[in-house]
PDB file of N, CA and C in Angstrom:
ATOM      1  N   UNK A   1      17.652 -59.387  29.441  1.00 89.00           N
ATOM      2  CA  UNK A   1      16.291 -59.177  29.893  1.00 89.00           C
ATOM      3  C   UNK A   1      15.659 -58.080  29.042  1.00 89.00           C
ATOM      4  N   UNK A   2      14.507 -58.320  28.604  1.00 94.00           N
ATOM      5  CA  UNK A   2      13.425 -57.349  27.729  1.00 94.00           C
ATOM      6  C   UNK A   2      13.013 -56.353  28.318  1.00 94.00           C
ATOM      7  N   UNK A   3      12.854 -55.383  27.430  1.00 93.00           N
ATOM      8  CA  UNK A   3      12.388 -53.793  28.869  1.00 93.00           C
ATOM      9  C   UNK A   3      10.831 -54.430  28.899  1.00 93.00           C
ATOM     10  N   UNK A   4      10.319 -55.499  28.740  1.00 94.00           N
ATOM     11  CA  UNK A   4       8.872 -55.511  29.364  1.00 94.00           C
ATOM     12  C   UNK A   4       9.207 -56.315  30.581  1.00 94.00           C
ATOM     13  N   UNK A   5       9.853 -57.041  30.464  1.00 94.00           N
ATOM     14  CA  UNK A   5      10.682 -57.936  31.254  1.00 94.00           C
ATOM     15  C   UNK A   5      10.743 -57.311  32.938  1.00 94.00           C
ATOM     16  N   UNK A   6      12.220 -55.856  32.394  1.00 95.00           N
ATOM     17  CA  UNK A   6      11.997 -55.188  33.555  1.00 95.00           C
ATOM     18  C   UNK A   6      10.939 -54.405  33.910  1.00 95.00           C
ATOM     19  N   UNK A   7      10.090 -54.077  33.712  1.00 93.00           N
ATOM     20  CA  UNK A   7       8.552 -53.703  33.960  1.00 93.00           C
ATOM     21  C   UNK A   7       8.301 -54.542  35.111  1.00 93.00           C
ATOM     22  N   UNK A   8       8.561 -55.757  34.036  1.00 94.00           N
ATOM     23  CA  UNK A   8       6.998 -56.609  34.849  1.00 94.00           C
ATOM     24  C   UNK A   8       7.730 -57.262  36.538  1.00 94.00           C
ATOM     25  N   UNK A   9       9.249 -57.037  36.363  1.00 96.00           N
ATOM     26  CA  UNK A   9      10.203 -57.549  37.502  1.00 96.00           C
ATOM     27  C   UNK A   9       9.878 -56.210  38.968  1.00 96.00           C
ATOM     28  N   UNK A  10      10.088 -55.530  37.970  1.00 95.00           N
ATOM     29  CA  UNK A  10       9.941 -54.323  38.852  1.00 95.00           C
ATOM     30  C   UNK A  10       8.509 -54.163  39.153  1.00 95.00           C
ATOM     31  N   UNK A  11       7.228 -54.524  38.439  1.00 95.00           N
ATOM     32  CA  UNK A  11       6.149 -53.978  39.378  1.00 95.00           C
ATOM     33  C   UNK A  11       5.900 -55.155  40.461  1.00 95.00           C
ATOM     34  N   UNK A  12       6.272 -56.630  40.342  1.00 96.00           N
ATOM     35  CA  UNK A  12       6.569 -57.460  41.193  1.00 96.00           C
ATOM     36  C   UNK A  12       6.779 -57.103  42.185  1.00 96.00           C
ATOM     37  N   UNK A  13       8.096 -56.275  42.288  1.00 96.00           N
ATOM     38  CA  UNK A  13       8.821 -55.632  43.491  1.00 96.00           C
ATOM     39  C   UNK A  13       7.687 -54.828  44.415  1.00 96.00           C
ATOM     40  N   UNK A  14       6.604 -54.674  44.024  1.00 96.00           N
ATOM     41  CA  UNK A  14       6.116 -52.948  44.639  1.00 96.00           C
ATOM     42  C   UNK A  14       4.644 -53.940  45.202  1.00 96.00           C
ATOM     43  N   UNK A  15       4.373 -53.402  46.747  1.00 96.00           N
ATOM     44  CA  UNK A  15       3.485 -53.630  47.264  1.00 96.00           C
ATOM     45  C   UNK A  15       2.149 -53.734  46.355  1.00 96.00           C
ATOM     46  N   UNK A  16       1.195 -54.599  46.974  1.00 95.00           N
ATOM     47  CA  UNK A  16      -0.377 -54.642  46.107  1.00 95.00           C
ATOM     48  C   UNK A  16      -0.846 -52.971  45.979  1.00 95.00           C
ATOM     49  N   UNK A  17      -0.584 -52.349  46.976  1.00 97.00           N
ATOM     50  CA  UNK A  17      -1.725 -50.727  46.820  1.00 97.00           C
ATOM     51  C   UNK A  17      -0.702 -49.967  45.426  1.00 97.00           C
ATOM     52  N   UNK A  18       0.646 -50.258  45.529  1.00 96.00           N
ATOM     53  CA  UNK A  18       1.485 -49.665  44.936  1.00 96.00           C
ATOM     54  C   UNK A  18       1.122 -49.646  42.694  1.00 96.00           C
ATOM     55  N   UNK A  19       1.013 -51.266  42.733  1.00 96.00           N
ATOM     56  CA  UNK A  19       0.495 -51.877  41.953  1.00 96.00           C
ATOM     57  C   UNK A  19      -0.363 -51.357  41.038  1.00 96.00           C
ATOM     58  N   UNK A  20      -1.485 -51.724  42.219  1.00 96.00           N
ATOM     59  CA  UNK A  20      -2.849 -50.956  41.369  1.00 96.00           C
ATOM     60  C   UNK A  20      -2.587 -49.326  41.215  1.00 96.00           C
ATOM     61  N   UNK A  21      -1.865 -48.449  41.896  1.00 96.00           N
ATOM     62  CA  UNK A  21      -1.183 -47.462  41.428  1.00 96.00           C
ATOM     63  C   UNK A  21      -0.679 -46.971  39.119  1.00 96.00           C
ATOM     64  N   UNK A  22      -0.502 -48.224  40.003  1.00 95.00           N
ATOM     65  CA  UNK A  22       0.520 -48.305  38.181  1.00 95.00           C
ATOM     66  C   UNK A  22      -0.474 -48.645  37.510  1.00 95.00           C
ATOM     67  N   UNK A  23      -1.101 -49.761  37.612  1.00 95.00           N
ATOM     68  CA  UNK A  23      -1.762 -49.925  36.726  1.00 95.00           C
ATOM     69  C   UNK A  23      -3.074 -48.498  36.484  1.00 95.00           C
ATOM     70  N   UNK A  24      -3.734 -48.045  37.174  1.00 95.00           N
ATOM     71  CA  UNK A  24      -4.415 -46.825  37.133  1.00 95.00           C
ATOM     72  C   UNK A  24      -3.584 -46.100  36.147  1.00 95.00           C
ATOM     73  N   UNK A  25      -2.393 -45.343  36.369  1.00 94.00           N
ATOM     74  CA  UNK A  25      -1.493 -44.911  35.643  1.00 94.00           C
ATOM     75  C   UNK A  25      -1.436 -45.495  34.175  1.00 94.00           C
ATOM     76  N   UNK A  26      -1.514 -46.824  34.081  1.00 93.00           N
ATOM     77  CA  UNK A  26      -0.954 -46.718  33.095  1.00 93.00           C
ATOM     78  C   UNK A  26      -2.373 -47.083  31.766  1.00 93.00           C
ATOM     79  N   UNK A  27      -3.236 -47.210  32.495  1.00 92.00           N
ATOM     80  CA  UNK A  27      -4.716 -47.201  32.264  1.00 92.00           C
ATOM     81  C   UNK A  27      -4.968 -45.710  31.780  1.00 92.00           C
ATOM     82  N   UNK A  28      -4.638 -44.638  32.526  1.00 90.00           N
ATOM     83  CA  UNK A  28      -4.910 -43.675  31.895  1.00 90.00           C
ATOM     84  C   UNK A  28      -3.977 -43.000  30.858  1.00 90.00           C
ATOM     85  N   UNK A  29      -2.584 -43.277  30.351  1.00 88.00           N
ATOM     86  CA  UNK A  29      -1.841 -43.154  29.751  1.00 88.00           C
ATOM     87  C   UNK A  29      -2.610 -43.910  28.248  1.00 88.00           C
ATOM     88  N   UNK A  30      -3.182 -45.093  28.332  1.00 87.00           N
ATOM     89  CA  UNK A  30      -3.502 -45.484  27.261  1.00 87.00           C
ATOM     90  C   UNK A  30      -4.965 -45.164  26.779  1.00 87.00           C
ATOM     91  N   UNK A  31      -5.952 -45.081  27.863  1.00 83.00           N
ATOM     92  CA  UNK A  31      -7.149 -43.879  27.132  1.00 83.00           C
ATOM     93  C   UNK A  31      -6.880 -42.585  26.645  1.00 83.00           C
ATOM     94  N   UNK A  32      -5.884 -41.467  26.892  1.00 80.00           N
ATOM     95  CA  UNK A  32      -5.229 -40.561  26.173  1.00 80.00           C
ATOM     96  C   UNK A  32      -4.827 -40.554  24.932  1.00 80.00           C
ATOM     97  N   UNK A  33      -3.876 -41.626  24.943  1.00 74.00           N
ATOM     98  CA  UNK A  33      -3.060 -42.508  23.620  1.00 74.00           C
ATOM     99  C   UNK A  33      -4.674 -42.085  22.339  1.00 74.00           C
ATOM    100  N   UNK A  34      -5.594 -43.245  23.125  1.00 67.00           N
ATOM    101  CA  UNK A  34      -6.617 -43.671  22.574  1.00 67.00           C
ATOM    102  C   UNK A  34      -7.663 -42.213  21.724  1.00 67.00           C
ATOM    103  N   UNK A  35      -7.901 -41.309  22.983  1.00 62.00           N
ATOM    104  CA  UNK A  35      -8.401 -39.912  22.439  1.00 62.00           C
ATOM    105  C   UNK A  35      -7.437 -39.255  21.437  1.00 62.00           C
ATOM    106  N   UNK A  36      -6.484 -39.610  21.318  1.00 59.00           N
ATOM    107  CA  UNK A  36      -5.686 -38.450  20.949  1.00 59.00           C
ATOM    108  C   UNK A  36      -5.531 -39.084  18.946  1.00 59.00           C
ATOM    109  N   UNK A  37      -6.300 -40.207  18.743  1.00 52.00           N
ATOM    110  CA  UNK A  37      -5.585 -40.548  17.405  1.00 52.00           C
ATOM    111  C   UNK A  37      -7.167 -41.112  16.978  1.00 52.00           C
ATOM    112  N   UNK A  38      -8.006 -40.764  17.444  1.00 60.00           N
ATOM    113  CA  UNK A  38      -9.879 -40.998  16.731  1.00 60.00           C
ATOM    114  C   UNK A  38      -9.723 -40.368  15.680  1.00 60.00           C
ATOM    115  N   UNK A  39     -10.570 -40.605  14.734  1.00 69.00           N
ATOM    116  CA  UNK A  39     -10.926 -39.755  13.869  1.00 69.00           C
ATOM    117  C   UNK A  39     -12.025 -38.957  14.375  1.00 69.00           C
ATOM    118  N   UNK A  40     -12.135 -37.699  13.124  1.00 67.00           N
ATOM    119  CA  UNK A  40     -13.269 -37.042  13.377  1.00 67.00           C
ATOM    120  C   UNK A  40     -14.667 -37.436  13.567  1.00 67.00           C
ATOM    121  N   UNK A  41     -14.919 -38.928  12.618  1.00 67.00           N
ATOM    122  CA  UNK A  41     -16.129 -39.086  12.533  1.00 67.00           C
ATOM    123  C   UNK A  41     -15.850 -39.978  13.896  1.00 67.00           C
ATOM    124  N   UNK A  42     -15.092 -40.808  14.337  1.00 70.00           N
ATOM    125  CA  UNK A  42     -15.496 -41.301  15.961  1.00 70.00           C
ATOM    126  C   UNK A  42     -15.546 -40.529  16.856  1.00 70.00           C
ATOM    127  N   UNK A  43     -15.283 -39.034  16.614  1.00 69.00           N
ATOM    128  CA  UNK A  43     -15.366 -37.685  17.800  1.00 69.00           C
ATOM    129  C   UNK A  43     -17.055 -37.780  17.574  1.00 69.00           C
ATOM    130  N   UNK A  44     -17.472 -37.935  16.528  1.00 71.00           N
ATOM    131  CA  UNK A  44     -19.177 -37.114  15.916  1.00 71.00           C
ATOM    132  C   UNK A  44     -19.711 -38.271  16.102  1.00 71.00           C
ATOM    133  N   UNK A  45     -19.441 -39.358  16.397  1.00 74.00           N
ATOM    134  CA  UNK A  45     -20.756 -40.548  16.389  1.00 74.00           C
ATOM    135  C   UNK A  45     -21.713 -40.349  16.690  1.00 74.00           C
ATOM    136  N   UNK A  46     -21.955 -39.601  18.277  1.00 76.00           N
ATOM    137  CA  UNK A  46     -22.451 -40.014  19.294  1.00 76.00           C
ATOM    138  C   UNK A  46     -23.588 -38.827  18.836  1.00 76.00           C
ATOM    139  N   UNK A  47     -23.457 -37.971  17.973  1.00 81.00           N
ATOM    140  CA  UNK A  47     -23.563 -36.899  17.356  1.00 81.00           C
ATOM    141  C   UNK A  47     -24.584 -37.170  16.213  1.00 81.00           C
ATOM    142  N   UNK A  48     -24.248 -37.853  15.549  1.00 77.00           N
ATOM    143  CA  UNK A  48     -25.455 -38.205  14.406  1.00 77.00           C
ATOM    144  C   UNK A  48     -25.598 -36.857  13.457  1.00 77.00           C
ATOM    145  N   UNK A  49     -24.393 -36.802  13.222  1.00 78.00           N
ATOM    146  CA  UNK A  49     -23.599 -35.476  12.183  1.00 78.00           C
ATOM    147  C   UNK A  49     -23.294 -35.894  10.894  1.00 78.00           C
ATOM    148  N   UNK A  50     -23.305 -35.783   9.751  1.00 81.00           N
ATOM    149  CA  UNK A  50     -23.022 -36.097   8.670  1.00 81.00           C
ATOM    150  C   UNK A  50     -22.781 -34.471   7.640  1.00 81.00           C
ATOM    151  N   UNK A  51     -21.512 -34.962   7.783  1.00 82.00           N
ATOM    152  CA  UNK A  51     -20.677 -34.229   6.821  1.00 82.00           C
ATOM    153  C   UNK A  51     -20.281 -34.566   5.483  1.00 82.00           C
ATOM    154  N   UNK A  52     -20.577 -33.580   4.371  1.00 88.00           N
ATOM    155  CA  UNK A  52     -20.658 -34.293   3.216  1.00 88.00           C
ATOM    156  C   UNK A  52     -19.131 -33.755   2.402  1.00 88.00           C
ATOM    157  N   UNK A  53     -18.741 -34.073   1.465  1.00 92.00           N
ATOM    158  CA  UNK A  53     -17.172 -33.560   0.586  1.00 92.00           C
ATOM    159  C   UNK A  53     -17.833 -32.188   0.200  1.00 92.00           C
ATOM    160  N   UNK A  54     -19.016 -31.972  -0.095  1.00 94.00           N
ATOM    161  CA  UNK A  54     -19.778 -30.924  -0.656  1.00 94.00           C
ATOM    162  C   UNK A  54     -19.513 -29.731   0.317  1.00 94.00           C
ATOM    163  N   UNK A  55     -20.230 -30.093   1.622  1.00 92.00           N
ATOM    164  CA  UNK A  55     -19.741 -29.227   3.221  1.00 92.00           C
ATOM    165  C   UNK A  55     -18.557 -29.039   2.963  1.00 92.00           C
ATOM    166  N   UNK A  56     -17.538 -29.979   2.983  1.00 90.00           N
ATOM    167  CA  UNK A  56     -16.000 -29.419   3.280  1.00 90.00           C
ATOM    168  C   UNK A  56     -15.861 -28.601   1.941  1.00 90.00           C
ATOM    169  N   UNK A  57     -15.753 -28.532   1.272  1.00 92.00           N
ATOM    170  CA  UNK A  57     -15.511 -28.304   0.000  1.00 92.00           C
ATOM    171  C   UNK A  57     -16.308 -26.190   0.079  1.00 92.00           C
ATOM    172  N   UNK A  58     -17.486 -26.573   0.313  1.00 93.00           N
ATOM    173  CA  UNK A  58     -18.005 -25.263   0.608  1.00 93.00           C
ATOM    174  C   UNK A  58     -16.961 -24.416   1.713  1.00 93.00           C
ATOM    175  N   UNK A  59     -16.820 -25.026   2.855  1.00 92.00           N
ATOM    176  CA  UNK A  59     -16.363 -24.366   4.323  1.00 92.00           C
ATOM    177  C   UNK A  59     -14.966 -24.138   3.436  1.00 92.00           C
ATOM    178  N   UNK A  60     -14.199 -24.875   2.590  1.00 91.00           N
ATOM    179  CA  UNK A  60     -12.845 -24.269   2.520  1.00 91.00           C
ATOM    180  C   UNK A  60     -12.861 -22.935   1.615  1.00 91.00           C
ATOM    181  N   UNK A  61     -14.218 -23.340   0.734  1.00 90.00           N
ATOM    182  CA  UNK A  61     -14.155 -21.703  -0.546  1.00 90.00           C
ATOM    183  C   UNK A  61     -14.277 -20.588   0.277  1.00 90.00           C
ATOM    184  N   UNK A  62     -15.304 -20.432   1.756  1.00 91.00           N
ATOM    185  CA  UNK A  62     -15.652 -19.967   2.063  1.00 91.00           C
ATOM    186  C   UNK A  62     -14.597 -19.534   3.416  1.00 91.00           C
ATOM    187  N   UNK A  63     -13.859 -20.185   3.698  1.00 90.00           N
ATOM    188  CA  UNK A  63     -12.534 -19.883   4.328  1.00 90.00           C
ATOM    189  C   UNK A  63     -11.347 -19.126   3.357  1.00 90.00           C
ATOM    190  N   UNK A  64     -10.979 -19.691   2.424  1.00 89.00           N
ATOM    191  CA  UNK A  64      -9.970 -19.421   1.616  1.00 89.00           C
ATOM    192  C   UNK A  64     -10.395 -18.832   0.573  1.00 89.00           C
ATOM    193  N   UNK A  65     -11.689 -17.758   0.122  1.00 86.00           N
ATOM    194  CA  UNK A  65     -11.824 -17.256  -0.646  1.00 86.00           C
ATOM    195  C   UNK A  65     -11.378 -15.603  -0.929  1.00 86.00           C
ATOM    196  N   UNK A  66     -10.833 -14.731   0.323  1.00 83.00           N
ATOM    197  CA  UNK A  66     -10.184 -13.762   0.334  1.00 83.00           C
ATOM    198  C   UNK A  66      -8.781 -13.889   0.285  1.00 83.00           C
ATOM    199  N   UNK A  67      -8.180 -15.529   0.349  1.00 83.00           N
ATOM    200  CA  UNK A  67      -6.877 -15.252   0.780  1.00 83.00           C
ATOM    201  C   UNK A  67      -6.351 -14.876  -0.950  1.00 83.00           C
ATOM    202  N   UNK A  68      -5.331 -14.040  -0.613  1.00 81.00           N
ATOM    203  CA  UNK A  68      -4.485 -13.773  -1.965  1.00 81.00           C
ATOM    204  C   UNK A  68      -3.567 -14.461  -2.443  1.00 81.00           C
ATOM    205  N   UNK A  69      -4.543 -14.424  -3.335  1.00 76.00           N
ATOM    206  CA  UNK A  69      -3.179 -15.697  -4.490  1.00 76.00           C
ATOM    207  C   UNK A  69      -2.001 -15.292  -5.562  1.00 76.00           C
ATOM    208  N   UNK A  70      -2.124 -14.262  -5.179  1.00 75.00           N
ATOM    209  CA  UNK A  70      -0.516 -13.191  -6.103  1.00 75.00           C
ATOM    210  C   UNK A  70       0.318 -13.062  -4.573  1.00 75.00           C
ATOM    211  N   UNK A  71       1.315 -14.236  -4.509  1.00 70.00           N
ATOM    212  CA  UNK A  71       2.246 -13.417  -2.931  1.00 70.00           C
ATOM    213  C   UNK A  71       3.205 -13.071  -3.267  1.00 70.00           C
ATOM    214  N   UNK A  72       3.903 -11.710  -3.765  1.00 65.00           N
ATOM    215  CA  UNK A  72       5.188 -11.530  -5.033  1.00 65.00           C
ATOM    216  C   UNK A  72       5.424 -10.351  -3.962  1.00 65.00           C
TER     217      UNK A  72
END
């Protein structure tokens, strides 16, 4: 037997309220999944943000321009 197999044997087993339990559960296990691996620009859609290589490129000189580059 397939472990989806026993899943699907086992939620069989479990009352209707129990059920929709799991499934809620496992509904929110996979919108998490889902937030957790967007990219940046599907974080900014909604946003109407445009970031250019130029921006990043500036923000890193401007981050990493004190750091020291002799580490001896």
């Amino acid at each position: 037997m397939t472990f989806e197999e026993q899943v699907l044997q086992k939620l069989r087993d479990l009352p209707p309220q129990r059920q929709k339990e799991v499934l809620a559960f496992v509904t929110r296990l996979q919108e998490r999944s889902e937030r957790r691996y967007r990219s940046l620009r599907g974080l900014w859609a909604d946003l109407d943000l445009r970031v250019s290589e130029n921006d990043i490129s500036s923000a890193r000189r401007e981050m990493w321009g004190n750091f020291p580059r002799d580490v001896s």
